[in-house]
XYZ file of N, CA and C in Angstrom:
525
model
N 87.367 130.885 81.778
C 86.917 131.520 80.570
C 85.960 132.700 80.996
N 85.079 132.566 82.006
C 84.362 133.652 82.305
C 85.067 134.741 82.737
N 86.162 134.643 83.307
C 87.040 135.746 83.810
C 87.438 136.495 82.636
N 88.036 135.902 81.529
C 88.432 136.507 80.414
C 87.259 137.323 79.678
N 86.135 136.737 79.518
C 85.005 137.400 78.842
C 84.614 138.490 79.762
N 84.456 138.509 81.063
C 84.286 139.523 81.898
C 85.282 140.731 81.878
N 86.455 140.272 81.748
C 87.470 141.284 81.664
C 87.456 142.047 80.390
N 86.750 141.545 79.387
C 86.635 142.141 77.962
C 85.399 142.779 77.869
N 84.559 142.835 78.898
C 83.460 143.700 78.941
C 82.029 142.840 79.061
N 82.129 141.538 78.881
C 80.764 140.795 78.956
C 80.143 140.720 80.473
N 78.885 140.986 80.354
C 78.171 141.186 81.704
C 76.971 140.250 81.790
N 76.600 139.622 80.693
C 75.561 138.651 80.632
C 75.851 137.311 80.184
N 75.706 136.306 81.083
C 76.077 135.006 80.756
C 74.977 134.092 80.893
N 74.792 133.101 80.019
C 74.030 131.994 80.082
C 74.658 130.650 79.977
N 74.429 129.731 81.092
C 75.088 128.473 81.265
C 73.900 127.559 80.991
N 74.167 126.487 80.092
C 73.160 125.574 79.828
C 73.658 124.214 80.187
N 72.716 123.552 81.080
C 73.192 122.195 81.338
C 72.903 121.210 80.277
N 73.206 119.848 80.599
C 73.102 118.857 79.594
C 71.700 118.257 79.622
N 71.346 117.444 78.512
C 70.195 116.868 78.747
C 70.406 115.365 79.417
N 69.399 114.615 79.597
C 69.808 113.277 80.136
C 70.428 112.500 79.148
N 71.564 112.487 79.078
C 72.318 111.893 77.967
C 72.104 110.269 77.948
N 71.686 109.745 79.014
C 71.301 108.349 78.937
C 69.898 107.999 78.129
N 69.444 109.124 77.556
C 68.244 108.899 76.589
C 68.690 108.990 75.114
N 69.828 109.075 74.910
C 70.423 109.349 73.510
C 70.401 107.950 72.914
N 69.892 107.951 71.722
C 69.898 106.677 70.813
C 71.315 106.142 70.782
N 72.296 107.025 70.504
C 73.734 106.645 70.262
C 74.232 105.824 71.566
N 73.948 106.476 72.717
C 74.346 105.669 74.024
C 73.441 104.439 74.275
N 72.192 104.532 74.105
C 71.198 103.384 74.332
C 71.618 102.326 73.390
N 72.098 102.505 72.285
C 72.480 101.356 71.374
C 73.866 100.841 71.714
N 74.549 101.735 72.270
C 75.941 101.163 72.782
C 75.896 100.281 73.991
N 75.110 100.853 75.009
C 74.911 100.106 76.233
C 73.485 99.428 76.419
N 73.283 98.478 75.441
C 72.007 97.813 75.436
C 71.451 97.190 76.775
N 72.514 96.598 77.576
C 72.038 95.931 78.820
C 72.173 96.848 80.096
N 72.341 98.225 79.836
C 72.495 99.073 80.891
C 71.118 99.134 81.738
N 71.097 99.470 82.857
C 70.052 99.592 83.737
C 69.122 100.781 83.362
N 67.863 100.707 82.951
C 66.987 101.708 82.631
C 66.080 102.213 83.530
N 65.656 103.541 83.298
C 64.741 104.159 84.267
C 63.335 103.894 83.582
N 62.392 104.638 84.126
C 60.749 104.449 83.766
C 60.663 104.946 82.377
N 61.577 105.921 81.766
C 61.479 106.360 80.556
C 62.257 105.453 79.499
N 62.906 104.411 80.007
C 63.694 103.672 79.180
C 65.123 104.300 78.888
N 65.539 105.151 79.601
C 66.936 105.866 79.525
C 67.876 104.974 80.573
N 69.175 105.239 80.204
C 70.147 104.655 80.917
C 70.361 105.522 82.323
N 70.161 104.656 83.422
C 70.276 105.360 84.771
C 71.472 105.744 85.167
N 72.507 105.091 84.877
C 73.988 105.693 85.401
C 74.423 106.938 84.567
N 74.138 106.897 83.313
C 74.489 108.014 82.534
C 73.775 109.251 82.845
N 72.395 108.958 83.146
C 71.554 110.134 83.523
C 71.906 110.676 84.774
N 72.561 109.865 85.753
C 72.860 110.222 86.945
C 74.111 111.421 86.729
N 74.871 110.974 86.020
C 76.084 111.828 85.660
C 75.580 113.130 85.127
N 74.663 113.220 83.969
C 74.062 114.244 83.536
C 73.407 115.129 84.445
N 72.619 114.498 85.368
C 71.855 115.435 86.465
C 72.960 115.983 87.363
N 74.002 115.229 87.780
C 75.151 115.826 88.749
C 75.888 116.906 88.015
N 76.063 116.726 86.633
C 76.548 117.822 85.854
C 75.911 119.227 86.125
N 74.513 118.937 85.976
C 73.654 120.310 86.050
C 73.825 120.918 87.409
N 73.635 120.133 88.424
C 73.876 120.588 89.875
C 75.132 121.291 90.078
N 76.346 120.729 89.455
C 77.500 121.321 89.551
C 77.615 122.683 88.886
N 76.966 122.738 87.594
C 76.970 123.964 86.948
C 76.178 125.087 87.599
N 74.952 124.590 88.112
C 74.120 125.599 88.906
C 75.010 126.115 90.107
N 75.615 125.250 90.865
C 76.523 125.724 91.990
C 77.533 126.768 91.398
N 78.210 126.395 90.246
C 79.081 127.451 89.578
C 78.499 128.780 89.366
N 77.252 128.649 88.780
C 76.560 129.889 88.426
C 76.378 130.749 89.848
N 75.937 130.069 90.716
C 75.643 130.731 92.086
C 76.941 131.308 92.668
N 77.971 130.738 92.445
C 79.369 131.280 92.861
C 79.687 132.490 92.111
N 79.613 132.316 90.718
C 79.755 133.537 89.919
C 79.052 134.671 90.177
N 77.753 134.482 90.660
C 76.956 135.631 90.992
C 77.413 136.340 92.126
N 78.152 135.610 93.040
C 78.661 136.184 94.351
C 79.976 136.946 93.928
N 80.788 136.388 93.013
C 82.100 137.006 92.647
C 81.917 138.286 91.631
N 80.950 138.150 90.891
C 80.797 139.214 89.835
C 79.374 139.826 90.068
N 79.228 140.814 90.992
C 77.887 141.165 91.366
C 77.308 142.152 90.291
N 78.178 142.635 89.434
C 77.549 143.676 88.334
C 77.300 142.892 87.033
N 77.444 141.700 87.077
C 77.035 140.659 85.970
C 75.779 139.959 86.156
N 75.143 139.513 85.126
C 73.938 138.621 85.184
C 74.400 137.357 84.917
N 74.243 136.139 85.619
C 74.312 134.875 85.265
C 73.105 134.123 85.369
N 72.719 133.438 84.159
C 71.615 132.731 84.034
C 71.872 131.094 83.799
N 70.872 130.335 84.223
C 71.149 128.728 84.159
C 69.883 128.291 83.601
N 70.097 127.554 82.486
C 69.023 126.853 81.729
C 69.087 125.407 82.025
N 68.198 124.793 82.864
C 68.205 123.475 83.232
C 67.597 122.591 82.179
N 68.403 122.286 81.106
C 68.099 121.337 80.009
C 67.678 120.024 80.390
N 68.333 119.555 81.403
C 67.956 118.169 81.913
C 66.458 118.199 82.404
N 66.017 119.064 83.308
C 64.693 119.031 83.743
C 63.678 119.371 82.662
N 63.987 120.184 81.642
C 63.010 120.665 80.618
C 62.901 119.237 79.791
N 64.023 118.546 79.573
C 63.968 117.218 78.560
C 63.201 116.351 79.474
N 63.269 116.113 80.691
C 62.640 115.196 81.609
C 61.096 115.403 81.483
N 60.707 116.830 81.594
C 59.341 117.099 81.366
C 58.556 116.690 80.028
N 59.481 116.891 78.892
C 59.005 116.647 77.641
C 58.750 114.978 77.498
N 59.958 114.368 77.921
C 59.780 112.795 77.645
C 58.926 112.045 78.570
N 58.843 112.618 79.703
C 57.652 112.179 80.787
C 56.201 112.462 80.337
N 55.987 113.488 79.596
C 54.714 113.799 78.992
C 54.721 113.896 77.386
N 55.353 113.097 76.860
C 55.787 113.000 75.427
C 54.537 113.122 74.482
N 53.449 112.378 74.973
C 52.266 112.544 74.025
C 51.655 114.000 74.109
N 51.548 114.631 75.118
C 51.123 115.762 75.152
C 51.865 116.858 74.305
N 53.083 116.577 74.016
C 53.727 117.471 73.072
C 53.837 117.028 71.653
N 53.108 115.740 71.482
C 53.047 115.374 70.184
C 54.005 114.259 69.668
N 54.952 113.882 70.723
C 55.971 112.871 70.368
C 55.432 111.472 70.745
N 55.626 110.477 69.721
C 55.229 109.065 70.081
C 56.437 108.371 70.023
N 57.582 108.801 69.679
C 58.964 108.204 69.642
C 59.987 108.915 70.363
N 60.340 108.470 71.544
C 61.223 109.486 72.501
C 62.569 108.910 72.410
N 62.832 107.620 72.143
C 64.201 107.061 72.371
C 64.891 106.687 70.989
N 64.177 106.497 69.906
C 64.836 106.217 68.628
C 65.228 107.413 67.742
N 66.292 107.152 66.903
C 66.632 108.256 65.978
C 65.716 108.143 64.655
N 65.301 109.249 64.043
C 64.436 109.365 63.074
C 65.162 109.023 61.772
N 66.426 109.404 61.654
C 67.203 109.301 60.444
C 68.402 108.665 60.632
N 68.756 107.662 59.789
C 70.195 106.916 60.049
C 70.136 105.375 59.710
N 69.928 104.635 60.741
C 70.122 103.172 60.448
C 68.878 102.497 60.123
N 67.781 103.189 60.566
C 66.426 102.593 60.303
C 65.911 101.417 61.200
N 64.741 100.876 61.152
C 64.179 100.058 62.185
C 64.903 98.801 62.373
N 65.776 98.303 61.656
C 66.388 97.028 61.850
C 67.485 97.133 62.822
N 67.890 98.207 63.424
C 69.003 98.503 64.396
C 68.128 98.925 65.570
N 68.938 98.522 66.846
C 68.497 98.979 68.026
C 68.298 100.570 68.096
N 67.367 101.053 68.483
C 67.014 102.620 68.601
C 67.141 103.322 67.305
N 67.124 102.526 65.992
C 67.246 103.059 64.830
C 68.470 103.725 64.659
N 69.604 103.138 65.345
C 71.027 103.825 65.315
C 72.011 102.860 65.248
N 72.881 103.383 64.298
C 74.190 102.589 64.048
C 75.168 103.676 63.573
N 76.438 103.665 64.268
C 77.341 104.765 63.777
C 77.820 104.621 62.357
N 77.838 103.406 61.874
C 78.291 103.187 60.565
C 77.267 103.609 59.476
N 75.958 103.871 60.015
C 74.821 104.212 59.039
C 74.329 105.564 59.350
N 75.108 106.407 59.831
C 74.799 107.846 60.276
C 73.781 108.393 59.186
N 72.887 109.318 59.556
C 72.115 110.024 58.743
C 72.885 110.725 57.460
N 72.696 110.361 56.351
C 73.193 111.122 55.303
C 72.326 110.903 53.996
N 72.881 111.354 52.889
C 72.139 111.082 51.556
C 71.994 109.566 51.361
N 73.003 108.805 51.444
C 73.113 107.275 51.306
C 71.864 106.815 52.067
N 71.890 106.939 53.280
C 71.129 106.238 54.299
C 69.580 106.712 54.059
N 69.413 107.858 53.712
C 68.028 108.296 53.636
C 67.293 107.988 52.259
N 68.191 107.925 51.170
C 67.677 107.601 49.959
C 67.878 106.305 49.426
N 69.121 105.699 49.509
C 69.240 104.470 48.978
C 68.693 103.412 49.954
N 69.020 103.510 51.247
C 68.601 102.562 52.342
C 67.195 102.955 52.656
N 66.561 104.044 52.492
C 65.368 104.367 52.991
C 65.158 104.118 54.433
N 65.895 104.958 55.299
C 65.766 104.832 56.714
C 65.322 105.971 57.338
N 64.973 106.949 56.631
C 64.118 108.242 57.317
C 62.956 107.847 57.631
N 62.529 108.222 58.984
C 61.247 107.987 59.541
C 60.331 108.789 58.852
N 58.950 108.343 58.807
C 57.762 108.874 58.008
C 57.609 110.154 58.546
N 57.579 110.525 59.915
C 57.125 111.638 60.324
C 58.180 112.143 61.415
N 59.166 112.933 61.109
C 60.079 113.467 61.997
C 59.473 114.341 63.293
N 58.337 114.688 62.967
C 57.648 115.747 64.090
C 57.329 114.890 65.313
N 57.203 113.552 65.050
C 56.699 112.568 66.151
C 58.172 112.014 66.944
N 59.366 112.407 66.541
C 60.608 111.825 67.169
C 61.102 113.106 67.863
N 61.718 112.789 69.131
C 62.698 113.699 69.823
C 63.904 113.734 69.192
N 64.499 112.686 68.691
C 65.797 112.552 68.206
C 65.956 112.555 66.833
N 66.750 113.230 66.127
C 66.832 113.292 64.643
C 67.924 112.109 64.126
N 69.077 112.122 64.610
C 70.044 111.151 64.052
C 70.756 110.220 65.320
N 70.308 110.340 66.294
C 70.987 109.476 67.322
C 71.758 110.448 68.356
N 72.210 111.600 67.810
C 72.823 112.598 68.455
C 72.151 114.018 68.625
N 71.495 114.371 67.557
C 71.032 115.570 67.431
C 69.348 115.575 67.645
N 68.745 116.675 68.079
C 67.437 116.623 68.230
C 66.563 117.051 66.881
N 65.314 116.756 66.984
C 64.566 117.250 65.840
C 64.109 118.740 66.082
N 63.764 119.319 64.825
C 63.340 120.729 64.838
C 62.332 120.931 65.868
N 61.164 119.956 65.812
C 60.171 120.197 66.654
C 60.537 120.121 68.338
N 61.427 119.105 68.566
C 61.859 119.004 70.029
C 62.524 120.334 70.437
N 63.456 120.810 69.523
C 64.161 122.118 69.846
C 63.064 123.178 69.959
N 62.116 123.162 69.222
C 60.992 124.345 69.409
C 60.223 124.161 70.674
N 59.939 122.855 71.088
C 59.285 122.539 72.333
C 60.156 122.904 73.574
N 61.461 122.863 73.480
C 62.398 123.086 74.541
C 62.458 124.689 74.606
N 62.496 125.266 73.327
C 62.558 126.894 73.369
C 61.292 127.411 74.062
N 60.285 126.827 73.677
C 59.016 127.459 74.240
C 58.951 127.363 75.537
N 59.305 126.074 76.189
C 59.201 125.759 77.682
C 60.193 126.700 78.435
N 61.479 127.047 77.807
C 62.392 127.701 78.662
C 62.564 129.207 78.154
N 62.920 129.483 77.119
C 63.120 130.891 76.846
C 61.782 131.708 76.837
N 60.737 131.150 76.060
C 59.495 131.817 76.046
C 58.612 131.785 77.304
N 58.484 130.708 77.894
C 57.725 130.436 79.219
C 58.621 130.938 80.477
N 59.936 131.010 80.342
C 60.689 131.040 81.661
C 60.870 129.965 82.519
N 60.160 128.829 82.080
C 60.379 127.592 83.030
C 61.729 127.157 82.759
N 62.208 126.353 83.763
C 63.562 125.730 83.849
C 64.679 126.652 83.727
N 64.494 128.114 83.977
C 65.444 129.026 83.982
C 65.641 129.534 85.456
N 66.923 129.787 85.649
C 67.260 130.478 86.917
C 68.110 131.766 86.684
N 67.568 132.959 86.774
C 66.372 133.228 87.245
C 65.220 133.047 86.177
N 63.979 132.834 86.583
C 62.875 132.671 85.613
C 62.682 133.732 84.680
N 63.077 134.969 84.793
C 62.883 136.008 83.989
C 64.061 136.373 83.092
N 65.068 135.266 82.987
C 66.237 135.682 82.401
C 66.240 136.330 80.946
N 65.158 136.138 80.309
C 65.044 136.622 78.774
C 64.049 137.606 78.756
N 63.514 138.140 79.854
C 62.383 138.947 79.735
C 62.763 140.421 79.200
N 63.913 140.777 79.058
C 64.298 142.183 78.394
C 64.729 141.853 77.026
N 64.575 140.447 76.468
C 65.051 140.344 75.172
C 63.671 140.154 74.349
N 62.622 139.905 74.923
C 61.335 139.608 74.280
C 60.684 140.772 73.883
N 60.200 140.895 72.570
C 59.418 141.982 71.848
C 58.217 142.074 72.797
N 57.872 143.330 72.988
C 56.575 143.626 73.759
C 55.367 143.399 72.871
N 54.290 142.770 73.415
C 53.266 142.401 72.537
C 51.962 143.218 73.091
């Protein structure tokens, strides 16, 4: 796909790794007996996520060699997420592994695919959490607005977890 985009004039590419998927309420509730790490996330699934990021970074490095007049950036979402979950209280999160909206507190990780976050689950069943800003995960699959904002500030704004670190410096308004 990169070669098609490049052939059509694209010269700036951003590759984004995946988060530690073993921290997702949807997977945690599916594999309740799985081996967990110090954050309570599924070790085997996180190993796959981590290795995916390494492979993607290797691809980005190879693309840099093959297309010397293009810019290839890599955002290490796995490492940024690990930073946040490992220091969750300093970012204002008190709930790192449960879904805010959907099944409610009667289900493991507040997640059940049959009670996915919708108007019925939030109004009739009253399963919406009291404060979404303290949750990393919105519905068991997607992140909360606050978590997305924290990741944006860590990566794009601060240049952390980016390769190269200044990947977005030309996009930022001067202050």
